[in-house]
Coordinates of C-alpha atoms in Angstrom, one line a residue:
X1 CA 52.1 33.0 171.5
X2 CA 55.8 32.2 171.5
X3 CA 57.1 28.8 171.3
X4 CA 58.7 29.3 174.9
X5 CA 55.0 29.4 175.9
X6 CA 54.3 26.0 174.7
X7 CA 52.4 23.6 176.4
X8 CA 49.2 25.7 175.8
X9 CA 47.7 25.8 179.5
X10 CA 44.0 24.8 177.4
X11 CA 44.4 24.0 174.2
X12 CA 41.0 25.0 173.8
X13 CA 37.5 23.0 172.8
X14 CA 37.8 22.5 168.7
X15 CA 35.4 22.7 166.4
X16 CA 35.3 18.9 164.9
X17 CA 32.1 19.0 162.7
X18 CA 34.6 18.9 159.7
X19 CA 38.3 18.9 158.5
X20 CA 37.7 22.0 157.3
X21 CA 36.1 23.4 160.3
X22 CA 39.0 22.2 162.3
X23 CA 41.3 23.7 160.1
X24 CA 39.3 27.1 160.3
X25 CA 39.3 26.9 164.2
X26 CA 43.2 26.6 164.2
X27 CA 43.6 29.5 162.0
X28 CA 40.8 31.5 164.3
X29 CA 43.0 30.5 167.4
X30 CA 46.1 31.8 165.8
X31 CA 45.0 35.1 164.6
X32 CA 47.7 36.9 166.6
X33 CA 50.2 34.9 164.8
X34 CA 49.0 35.1 161.5
X35 CA 48.7 39.0 161.4
X36 CA 52.1 38.8 162.4
X37 CA 53.2 37.0 159.5
X38 CA 50.9 39.1 157.1
X39 CA 52.8 42.4 158.6
X40 CA 56.0 40.7 158.1
X41 CA 55.1 39.2 154.7
X42 CA 54.2 42.8 153.4
X43 CA 57.3 44.2 154.2
X44 CA 59.6 41.3 152.4
X45 CA 56.8 40.9 149.4
X46 CA 56.6 45.1 149.0
X47 CA 60.6 45.6 149.3
X48 CA 61.0 42.9 146.6
X49 CA 58.1 44.9 144.3
X50 CA 59.8 48.2 145.0
X51 CA 63.1 46.9 143.1
X52 CA 61.5 47.1 139.6
X53 CA 60.6 51.2 140.8
X54 CA 64.6 51.6 142.2
X55 CA 65.9 49.8 138.8
X56 CA 63.7 52.0 136.4
X57 CA 64.5 55.3 138.5
X58 CA 68.0 54.1 138.1
X59 CA 67.9 53.5 134.5
X60 CA 66.2 56.7 133.5
X61 CA 68.4 58.6 135.5
X62 CA 71.5 57.2 133.7
X63 CA 69.5 58.1 130.1
X64 CA 68.9 61.5 131.4
X65 CA 72.4 61.6 133.0
X66 CA 70.8 63.0 136.4
X67 CA 73.6 62.0 139.2
X68 CA 71.5 62.9 141.9
X69 CA 68.4 60.9 140.8
X70 CA 70.9 57.9 140.5
X71 CA 72.2 58.7 144.0
X72 CA 68.6 58.7 145.1
X73 CA 67.9 55.1 143.3
X74 CA 70.9 53.6 145.0
X75 CA 69.9 55.0 148.3
X76 CA 66.1 53.6 148.1
X77 CA 67.8 50.3 146.5
X78 CA 69.8 49.8 150.0
X79 CA 66.6 50.6 152.1
X80 CA 64.7 48.2 150.1
X81 CA 67.0 45.6 150.6
X82 CA 67.2 45.8 154.5
X83 CA 63.9 45.7 154.3
X84 CA 63.5 42.5 152.1
X85 CA 66.2 41.1 154.9
X86 CA 64.4 42.0 157.6
X87 CA 60.7 41.3 156.2
X88 CA 62.1 37.8 155.2
X89 CA 64.0 36.5 158.5
X90 CA 60.7 37.6 160.3
X91 CA 58.3 36.4 158.2
X92 CA 60.2 32.8 158.4
X93 CA 60.4 32.7 162.1
X94 CA 56.5 33.6 162.6
X95 CA 55.6 31.5 160.0
X96 CA 57.5 28.6 161.5
X97 CA 56.2 29.4 165.1
X98 CA 52.6 29.3 163.7
X99 CA 53.4 26.0 162.5
X100 CA 55.1 24.6 165.6
X101 CA 52.1 25.8 167.7
X102 CA 49.6 24.7 165.4
X103 CA 51.3 21.3 165.8
X104 CA 51.3 21.3 169.3
X105 CA 48.0 22.3 169.9
X106 CA 46.7 19.4 167.9
X107 CA 48.9 17.1 169.8
X108 CA 47.8 18.5 173.3
X109 CA 44.5 17.5 172.1
X110 CA 45.2 14.3 170.8
X111 CA 46.9 13.4 174.3
X112 CA 43.9 14.8 176.1
X113 CA 41.8 12.8 174.3
X114 CA 43.7 9.7 174.7
X115 CA 44.1 10.5 178.4
X116 CA 40.5 11.0 178.7
X117 CA 39.2 7.7 176.8
X118 CA 42.1 5.4 177.9
X119 CA 41.9 1.7 176.6
X120 CA 38.6 2.5 175.3
X121 CA 40.5 4.7 172.4
X122 CA 41.6 1.9 170.6
X123 CA 38.2 -0.1 170.5
X124 CA 36.7 2.9 168.7
X125 CA 39.8 3.8 166.3
X126 CA 42.5 1.4 165.3
X127 CA 45.8 2.3 167.0
X128 CA 47.6 2.6 163.6
X129 CA 45.1 5.4 162.9
X130 CA 45.8 7.2 166.0
X131 CA 49.8 7.1 165.3
X132 CA 49.1 8.4 161.7
X133 CA 47.3 11.3 163.5
X134 CA 49.5 12.1 166.0
X135 CA 52.9 11.8 163.4
X136 CA 51.8 12.5 159.6
X137 CA 48.9 14.2 160.1
X138 CA 50.1 16.6 162.6
X139 CA 52.9 17.8 160.4
X140 CA 50.6 18.3 157.0
X141 CA 48.3 20.6 159.3
X142 CA 51.2 22.7 160.8
X143 CA 52.3 22.8 157.1
X144 CA 48.7 24.3 155.9
X145 CA 48.9 26.8 158.8
X146 CA 52.2 27.8 158.1
X147 CA 51.9 28.3 154.0
X148 CA 48.7 30.5 155.2
X149 CA 50.9 32.7 156.8
X150 CA 53.0 33.3 153.5
X151 CA 50.1 33.1 151.2
X152 CA 48.4 35.8 152.9
X153 CA 51.2 38.0 152.6
X154 CA 51.5 37.0 149.1
X155 CA 48.0 37.8 147.9
X156 CA 48.0 41.3 149.7
X157 CA 51.5 42.1 148.1
X158 CA 49.8 41.4 144.6
X159 CA 46.9 43.6 145.2
X160 CA 49.1 46.3 146.1
X161 CA 51.6 45.7 143.2
X162 CA 48.9 45.7 140.6
X163 CA 47.2 48.8 142.2
X164 CA 50.5 50.7 142.2
X165 CA 51.4 49.4 138.2
X166 CA 47.5 51.2 137.7
X167 CA 48.9 54.4 139.1
X168 CA 52.3 54.4 137.9
X169 CA 51.5 53.3 134.6
X170 CA 47.9 52.8 133.7
X171 CA 48.2 51.2 130.1
X172 CA 50.4 48.4 130.9
X173 CA 48.8 48.2 134.6
X174 CA 45.3 47.1 133.2
X175 CA 47.1 44.6 131.5
X176 CA 48.6 43.1 134.5
X177 CA 45.5 43.7 136.8
X178 CA 43.5 41.7 134.1
X179 CA 46.4 38.9 133.8
X180 CA 47.4 38.4 137.5
X181 CA 43.8 37.2 138.6
X182 CA 43.7 34.8 135.9
X183 CA 47.0 33.3 137.0
X184 CA 46.1 33.2 140.2
X185 CA 42.5 31.0 139.3
X186 CA 43.9 29.0 136.3
X187 CA 44.6 26.2 138.3
X188 CA 41.2 26.2 140.3
X189 CA 39.8 23.6 137.7
X190 CA 42.4 21.3 138.6
X191 CA 42.3 21.3 142.3
X192 CA 39.3 19.0 142.5
X193 CA 41.0 16.3 140.9
X194 CA 44.4 16.7 142.4
X195 CA 42.8 16.7 145.8
X196 CA 40.9 13.4 145.0
X197 CA 44.2 11.8 144.2
X198 CA 45.9 13.5 147.2
X199 CA 43.0 12.1 149.4
X200 CA 43.4 8.4 147.9
X201 CA 47.0 8.4 148.3
X202 CA 46.6 9.6 152.3
X203 CA 43.9 7.0 152.5
X204 CA 46.1 4.8 151.2
X205 CA 49.1 5.7 153.4
X206 CA 46.8 5.6 156.8
X207 CA 46.0 1.9 155.9
X208 CA 49.6 0.8 155.4
X209 CA 50.9 2.6 158.5
X210 CA 47.7 0.8 160.4
X211 CA 48.9 -2.5 158.9
X212 CA 52.4 -1.8 160.2
X213 CA 51.7 -0.9 163.2
X214 CA 49.4 -4.2 163.9
X215 CA 52.2 -6.3 162.3
X216 CA 54.7 -4.8 164.1
X217 CA 52.6 -5.3 167.4
X218 CA 51.9 -8.9 166.9
X219 CA 55.2 -10.0 165.3
X220 CA 55.8 -12.6 167.9
X221 CA 52.6 -14.4 167.6
X222 CA 53.3 -14.1 163.7
X223 CA 56.5 -15.5 163.8
X224 CA 55.2 -18.3 166.2
X225 CA 52.2 -19.5 163.7
X226 CA 54.5 -19.1 160.6
X227 CA 52.4 -16.1 159.4
X228 CA 55.3 -13.2 159.1
X229 CA 55.4 -13.6 155.6
X230 CA 52.1 -13.4 154.9
X231 CA 51.6 -10.2 156.4
X232 CA 54.8 -9.1 155.4
X233 CA 53.8 -9.6 151.8
X234 CA 50.4 -7.6 152.6
X235 CA 52.1 -4.7 153.6
X236 CA 54.4 -4.9 150.8
X237 CA 51.3 -4.9 148.3
X238 CA 49.9 -2.0 150.5
X239 CA 53.2 -0.1 150.1
X240 CA 53.0 -0.5 146.4
X241 CA 49.5 0.5 146.2
X242 CA 50.8 3.9 148.1
X243 CA 53.5 4.4 145.8
X244 CA 51.3 4.0 142.9
X245 CA 48.9 6.7 144.0
X246 CA 51.7 8.9 145.0
X247 CA 52.8 8.9 141.6
X248 CA 49.3 9.8 140.0
X249 CA 48.7 12.6 142.8
X250 CA 52.6 13.8 141.6
X251 CA 51.6 13.6 137.9
X252 CA 48.5 16.0 138.7
X253 CA 50.5 18.4 140.9
X254 CA 53.2 18.4 138.0
X255 CA 50.3 19.9 135.7
X256 CA 49.5 22.4 138.0
X257 CA 53.1 23.5 138.4
X258 CA 53.6 23.5 134.9
X259 CA 50.5 25.8 134.2
X260 CA 51.8 27.9 136.9
X261 CA 55.2 28.6 134.4
X262 CA 53.3 28.6 131.5
X263 CA 50.6 31.2 132.0
X264 CA 53.2 34.0 133.6
X265 CA 55.2 33.3 131.1
X266 CA 52.9 34.4 128.4
X267 CA 51.5 37.4 130.5
X268 CA 55.3 38.2 130.7
X269 CA 56.0 38.0 126.8
X270 CA 52.8 39.9 126.2
X271 CA 53.7 42.7 128.6
X272 CA 56.9 43.2 126.8
X273 CA 55.6 43.3 123.3
X274 CA 52.9 46.0 124.1
X275 CA 55.1 47.7 126.3
X276 CA 57.5 47.7 123.4
X277 CA 54.9 49.0 120.8
X278 CA 54.2 52.0 123.6
X279 CA 57.9 52.5 123.9
X280 CA 58.3 53.1 120.0
X281 CA 55.2 54.9 120.1
X282 CA 56.5 57.6 122.5
X283 CA 53.6 56.8 125.0
X284 CA 56.1 55.1 128.0
X285 CA 59.4 55.9 128.8
X286 CA 62.2 53.3 128.8
X287 CA 62.5 53.4 132.5
X288 CA 58.8 53.0 133.2
X289 CA 59.1 49.9 130.5
X290 CA 61.6 48.3 132.6
X291 CA 59.8 48.9 135.9
X292 CA 57.1 47.4 134.6
X293 CA 58.8 44.5 133.0
X294 CA 60.8 44.0 136.5
X295 CA 57.7 44.1 138.6
X296 CA 55.7 41.4 136.4
X297 CA 59.1 39.1 136.6
X298 CA 59.1 39.4 140.7
X299 CA 55.1 38.9 140.5
X300 CA 55.9 35.2 139.7
X301 CA 57.5 34.7 143.0
X302 CA 54.1 35.7 145.2
X303 CA 52.2 33.4 142.5
X304 CA 54.2 30.8 143.9
X305 CA 52.5 30.8 146.8
X306 CA 49.1 30.3 145.4
X307 CA 50.0 26.5 144.0
X308 CA 51.7 26.1 147.5
X309 CA 48.6 26.6 149.4
X310 CA 46.5 24.7 147.2
X311 CA 48.6 21.6 147.6
X312 CA 49.0 22.3 151.7
X313 CA 45.2 22.4 151.8
X314 CA 44.4 19.4 149.7
X315 CA 46.9 17.3 151.6
X316 CA 46.0 18.8 154.9
X317 CA 42.3 18.7 154.7
X318 CA 42.3 14.8 154.8
X319 CA 44.5 14.8 157.9
X320 CA 42.2 17.6 159.5
X321 CA 39.8 15.2 158.5
X322 CA 41.2 11.9 160.5
X323 CA 42.3 14.4 163.6
X324 CA 38.5 15.8 163.7
X325 CA 37.2 12.1 163.7
X326 CA 39.6 11.0 166.6
X327 CA 38.5 14.7 168.4
X328 CA 35.0 13.7 168.1
X329 CA 35.2 10.9 170.3
X330 CA 33.6 11.3 173.5
X331 CA 33.5 9.6 177.1
X332 CA 30.2 7.8 177.0
X333 CA 27.7 8.5 179.7
X334 CA 24.6 6.6 180.8
X335 CA 21.3 8.4 179.9
X336 CA 20.1 11.4 182.2
X337 CA 18.2 10.4 185.1
X338 CA 19.1 6.9 185.2
X339 CA 21.5 7.0 188.1
X340 CA 22.0 8.7 191.2
X341 CA 23.2 12.6 190.9
X342 CA 27.1 13.2 192.0
X343 CA 27.1 15.3 195.0
X344 CA 27.4 19.1 194.4
X345 CA 29.5 20.0 197.1
X346 CA 33.2 19.4 198.0
X347 CA 34.0 15.8 198.6
X348 CA 35.6 15.4 202.1
X349 CA 37.4 12.5 201.2
X350 CA 38.1 10.1 198.4
X351 CA 35.1 7.9 197.4
X352 CA 34.3 4.7 199.0
X353 CA 31.5 2.3 199.7
X354 CA 30.0 -0.8 197.7
X355 CA 30.6 -1.0 194.1
X356 CA 26.8 -1.8 192.4
X357 CA 26.0 -2.0 188.5
X358 CA 22.2 -1.7 188.4
X359 CA 22.1 -3.1 184.8
X360 CA 23.2 -6.7 186.0
X361 CA 23.0 -6.6 189.7
X362 CA 26.7 -7.2 190.4
X363 CA 27.7 -6.0 193.8
X364 CA 31.2 -5.6 194.9
X365 CA 31.3 -5.1 198.7
X366 CA 33.6 -2.6 199.9
X367 CA 37.0 -3.7 201.2
X368 CA 36.7 -7.3 200.0
X369 CA 37.7 -9.2 197.3
X370 CA 35.1 -10.3 194.7
X371 CA 35.2 -12.5 191.4
X372 CA 33.4 -12.1 188.6
X373 CA 32.8 -15.0 186.1
X374 CA 31.2 -14.4 182.9
X375 CA 30.7 -17.2 180.3
X376 CA 31.3 -14.5 177.3
X377 CA 34.7 -13.0 177.9
X378 CA 33.9 -9.9 175.6
X379 CA 30.8 -9.2 177.8
X380 CA 33.1 -9.8 180.9
X381 CA 35.5 -6.8 178.9
X382 CA 32.3 -4.6 178.5
X383 CA 31.1 -5.1 182.1
X384 CA 34.9 -4.1 183.7
X385 CA 34.5 -0.9 181.1
X386 CA 31.5 0.2 182.8
X387 CA 32.8 -0.6 186.2
X388 CA 35.1 1.9 185.6
X389 CA 32.6 4.7 184.7
X390 CA 33.8 4.6 181.0
X391 CA 31.9 2.1 179.0
X392 CA 32.9 1.8 175.2
X393 CA 29.5 2.2 173.9
X394 CA 26.7 4.6 174.3
X395 CA 23.8 2.3 175.7
X396 CA 20.5 3.0 177.7
X397 CA 21.7 1.3 181.1
X398 CA 21.9 3.0 184.3
X399 CA 25.3 4.0 185.5
X400 CA 27.3 2.3 187.9
X401 CA 27.4 3.3 191.4
X402 CA 30.2 3.4 194.2
X403 CA 28.8 4.4 197.6
X404 CA 25.8 5.5 196.2
X405 CA 27.1 7.9 193.6
X406 CA 26.9 7.8 190.0
X407 CA 30.3 7.5 188.3
X408 CA 29.1 8.8 185.1
X409 CA 28.2 12.2 187.3
X410 CA 31.5 12.2 188.2
X411 CA 34.4 14.2 186.8
X412 CA 36.5 11.9 184.8
X413 CA 39.5 12.5 187.3
X414 CA 37.6 11.9 190.2
X415 CA 36.4 8.5 188.5
X416 CA 39.3 7.1 187.6
X417 CA 41.3 8.1 191.5
X418 CA 38.4 6.1 192.7
X419 CA 38.2 3.4 190.2
X420 CA 41.4 1.5 188.4
X421 CA 40.3 -0.9 185.3
X422 CA 43.3 -3.2 184.2
X423 CA 42.0 -4.8 180.8
X424 CA 43.1 -8.2 179.5
X425 CA 45.8 -6.8 177.2
X426 CA 47.3 -4.1 179.4
X427 CA 50.2 -1.6 177.6
X428 CA 53.6 -1.3 178.9
X429 CA 55.3 1.8 177.5
X430 CA 59.2 2.0 176.8
X431 CA 61.3 2.9 179.4
X432 CA 63.0 1.5 182.8
X433 CA 60.9 -0.6 185.1
X434 CA 61.3 2.4 188.0
X435 CA 59.4 4.9 185.2
X436 CA 57.0 2.2 184.7
X437 CA 55.9 2.3 188.4
X438 CA 56.2 5.9 188.5
X439 CA 52.4 6.2 188.7
X440 CA 49.7 8.3 190.6
X441 CA 49.2 6.4 193.7
X442 CA 48.3 6.9 197.5
X443 CA 51.9 6.3 198.4
X444 CA 50.9 3.3 200.9
X445 CA 52.1 0.5 198.4
X446 CA 56.0 0.0 197.8
X447 CA 57.5 -1.0 194.6
X448 CA 59.1 -4.0 196.0
X449 CA 55.8 -5.1 197.6
X450 CA 53.6 -4.4 194.3
X451 CA 56.4 -6.7 192.4
X452 CA 56.3 -9.2 195.2
X453 CA 52.3 -9.6 195.2
X454 CA 52.5 -10.2 191.4
X455 CA 55.5 -12.6 191.8
X456 CA 57.8 -10.8 189.4
X457 CA 61.1 -12.2 190.8
X458 CA 61.8 -14.0 187.4
X459 CA 61.4 -10.9 185.6
X460 CA 63.6 -8.9 187.8
X461 CA 66.3 -11.4 187.3
X462 CA 65.8 -11.3 183.6
X463 CA 66.0 -7.3 183.7
X464 CA 69.0 -7.8 185.8
X465 CA 70.7 -10.0 183.1
X466 CA 69.7 -7.5 180.7
X467 CA 71.3 -4.1 182.2
X468 CA 74.2 -2.5 180.6
X469 CA 76.5 -4.4 182.9
X470 CA 74.8 -7.6 183.4
X471 CA 74.2 -7.1 186.7
X472 CA 72.5 -3.8 187.6
X473 CA 69.7 -2.7 189.2
X474 CA 66.3 -4.2 187.3
X475 CA 64.7 -0.9 188.2
X476 CA 67.0 1.1 185.9
X477 CA 66.9 -1.7 183.3
X478 CA 65.2 -0.3 180.1
X479 CA 61.9 -1.9 178.9
X480 CA 61.4 -2.2 175.0
X481 CA 58.0 -0.7 173.5
X482 CA 55.0 -3.1 175.1
X483 CA 57.5 -5.0 176.7
X484 CA 58.1 -7.0 173.3
X485 CA 61.5 -8.2 175.1
X486 CA 59.5 -9.9 177.8
X487 CA 57.3 -13.2 177.7
X488 CA 53.3 -12.5 177.9
X489 CA 53.2 -13.7 181.6
X490 CA 56.1 -11.5 182.5
X491 CA 54.3 -8.4 180.9
X492 CA 51.1 -9.4 182.6
X493 CA 52.5 -9.5 185.7
X494 CA 54.2 -6.4 185.5
X495 CA 51.0 -4.6 184.5
X496 CA 49.4 -6.1 187.6
X497 CA 52.3 -4.9 189.7
X498 CA 51.8 -1.1 188.2
X499 CA 48.0 -1.7 189.0
X500 CA 48.7 -2.3 192.4
X501 CA 51.3 0.2 193.0
X502 CA 48.7 2.8 192.2
X503 CA 46.6 1.4 195.1
X504 CA 43.1 2.7 194.0
X505 CA 40.0 2.6 196.5
X506 CA 38.4 0.1 193.7
X507 CA 40.6 -2.3 191.5
X508 CA 39.1 -3.8 188.4
X509 CA 41.5 -6.4 187.2
X510 CA 40.1 -8.3 183.7
X511 CA 41.7 -11.7 183.4
X512 CA 44.9 -10.8 185.2
X513 CA 46.6 -14.1 185.1
X514 CA 45.5 -15.4 181.7
X515 CA 49.2 -15.9 180.3
X516 CA 50.8 -17.5 183.5
X517 CA 51.1 -21.0 184.6
X518 CA 49.1 -22.6 187.2
X519 CA 51.9 -22.5 190.0
X520 CA 52.6 -18.9 189.3
X521 CA 48.9 -17.9 189.3
X522 CA 48.1 -19.5 192.7
X523 CA 51.3 -17.3 194.4
X524 CA 50.0 -14.2 192.4
X525 CA 46.5 -14.9 193.7
X526 CA 47.6 -15.2 197.2
X527 CA 49.7 -12.2 196.9
X528 CA 47.1 -9.7 195.3
X529 CA 44.4 -10.7 198.0
X530 CA 47.1 -10.2 200.8
X531 CA 48.1 -6.7 199.2
X532 CA 44.9 -5.6 198.6
X533 CA 43.2 -6.2 202.3
X534 CA 40.8 -3.8 203.3
X535 CA 40.5 -2.6 199.8
X536 CA 38.0 -3.4 196.9
X537 CA 39.0 -5.6 194.5
X538 CA 36.9 -7.1 191.3
X539 CA 38.6 -9.8 189.2
X540 CA 37.2 -11.2 186.3
X541 CA 38.2 -14.6 185.9
X542 CA 37.3 -18.5 185.3
X543 CA 40.5 -19.5 187.2
X544 CA 39.9 -21.9 190.0
X545 CA 42.6 -20.9 191.5
X546 CA 41.6 -16.9 191.6
X547 CA 38.2 -18.1 192.5
X548 CA 38.9 -20.2 195.2
X549 CA 40.9 -16.9 197.3
X550 CA 38.2 -15.0 196.7
X551 CA 35.8 -13.9 199.7
X552 CA 32.8 -13.5 197.3
X553 CA 32.1 -15.0 193.6
X554 CA 29.4 -13.6 191.5
X555 CA 28.5 -15.7 188.0
X556 CA 27.1 -13.4 185.5
X557 CA 24.7 -15.0 183.0
X558 CA 23.1 -13.5 180.0
X559 CA 24.0 -10.0 181.4
X560 CA 22.3 -10.7 184.6
X561 CA 24.0 -12.1 188.3
X562 CA 22.5 -15.4 188.3
X563 CA 24.1 -16.7 191.5
X564 CA 26.3 -15.7 194.7
X565 CA 28.4 -17.5 196.7
X566 CA 32.0 -18.9 197.3
X567 CA 33.7 -21.2 194.9
X568 CA 33.1 -24.2 196.1
X569 CA 29.5 -23.9 196.6
X570 CA 28.9 -22.8 193.2
X571 CA 30.8 -25.5 191.8
X572 CA 28.5 -27.9 193.8
X573 CA 25.3 -25.8 193.3
X574 CA 24.9 -24.2 190.1
X575 CA 25.5 -26.2 187.1
X576 CA 25.8 -23.4 184.6
X577 CA 28.7 -22.0 186.7
X578 CA 30.6 -25.3 187.0
X579 CA 30.3 -25.5 183.2
X580 CA 31.9 -22.2 182.8
X581 CA 34.8 -23.0 185.5
X582 CA 35.5 -26.4 183.8
X583 CA 34.7 -25.7 180.6
X584 CA 32.2 -28.6 179.9
X585 CA 30.5 -28.8 177.1
X586 CA 26.4 -29.5 176.6
X587 CA 26.8 -33.3 176.5
X588 CA 29.6 -33.5 179.3
X589 CA 27.5 -31.5 181.7
X590 CA 24.9 -34.0 180.9
X591 CA 26.7 -36.9 181.5
X592 CA 28.1 -35.4 184.8
X593 CA 24.2 -34.3 185.9
X594 CA 23.3 -38.5 184.9
X595 CA 26.3 -39.6 187.1
X596 CA 25.2 -37.3 189.9
X597 CA 21.5 -38.4 189.8
X598 CA 22.7 -42.1 190.0
X599 CA 25.0 -41.9 192.5
X600 CA 22.1 -40.4 194.7

């Protein structure tokens, strides 16, 4: 796989049973790239390992005054130089390619998971954790894959060098062959503690990132209630905890680095002393001693990769664990056998028909404007998710049916094409207004009509004034992330316009006008009803202005439909409905009932 081939046509189905298994799955899927890195790395490392041989040959040729052997040593030295240059260049290229492709694969998997779960994702995982996984954690996972490319070549080169020294000079080769494994494994007792400290650092850093993300997202509200300094103080404290954890982790890694310097130095001293003793006895030539000494010196370079791979693994394992936890989330479906099966053959057209929830008895007739009133706002949000075919939590409830077809039995793309759910806190991505409204749609609704129905005139004026030239096209004015430059009501209406622009067969809106004034709310209610004529629209609300324009009002109480009718009828005929809409307390409701009875 080359970088030019990204993104992957299919990133695959990851093994998310643990962070280690996820890293193994990534490595297995890049086996070709790892083998390329191994080949180029061996060329590079063996070229370096061959330099002591040429130096030894040159020294011995000079001692023996042999011009031919000196010329041969020079030629071999040039050849090894070329091998080193080519091998190092291609190893770096291949290793970085492995890094980028692994990171791209993880990012594709995260993007696919976010698209699959939608707004449900941030209800199961904190938004800050998703940000941390998709940025810093992806980089650390890629680092491990890249370090693994160099480590494999270094380990293979050490084996080759040790075998070569055993053949070239058995007496000194035995010392090296025994000492190198000891050097490579000497840091193993220190790794568990280093890994533990790295895990703590990553955990604290993730919490700090979550806190920062949540603080920035709620900055407008925090300033309004005077809580900005309180949360900034909390972030400072979290940041200091991250610093202290990083210092503790760095101390352990410094100790590991010191061991990696001390022990090779001891090995080098041992080889020199023993080699000098053998040379004095005449058992080895001076050139052979120089060759072995140079080989041991150059072996210190590949040994550094053992420390790097240990560090990369200890830092990437928690990151892989977090990524696996996010990727392990699944779209919740109803239990088998509780809903009508999806049709097996190809659909002749888009799904249509009545929207029906067997669990609550809620029925939204095809092509009509239905309002739903729930006394519990959280229950309303969960029911809205169920109507979209993706509840937030697994349950034993039967699936919602659209035209008699279970939404849980449909492919995700088909379910979302048929039903679009806008929750009470929709997100506006950064970009221009034109880009915001550039969503998959039926093509029957123009942007101007959607903005007009959502009563976005003041929003367009504000965007026009905020344009670069002060009077440009508001459609080309950039909107900041989450629309923080706009008021809550303006963001809410732009999100509503985006949903209207999509023009789905069924549109489910959860409190779409909770942040606007009553005058604007009345105009929005009429605009939505007019634009959605002939389409199924379900609005979760307790606003009398929206309820009054609805063709059908359904009151859900304690998880089941309690009454159905129009707003005015239910206000007079259902005391519980009236209490929810007018927000009467039990005492006020009793007084109202007594007055009605007295007047009767």
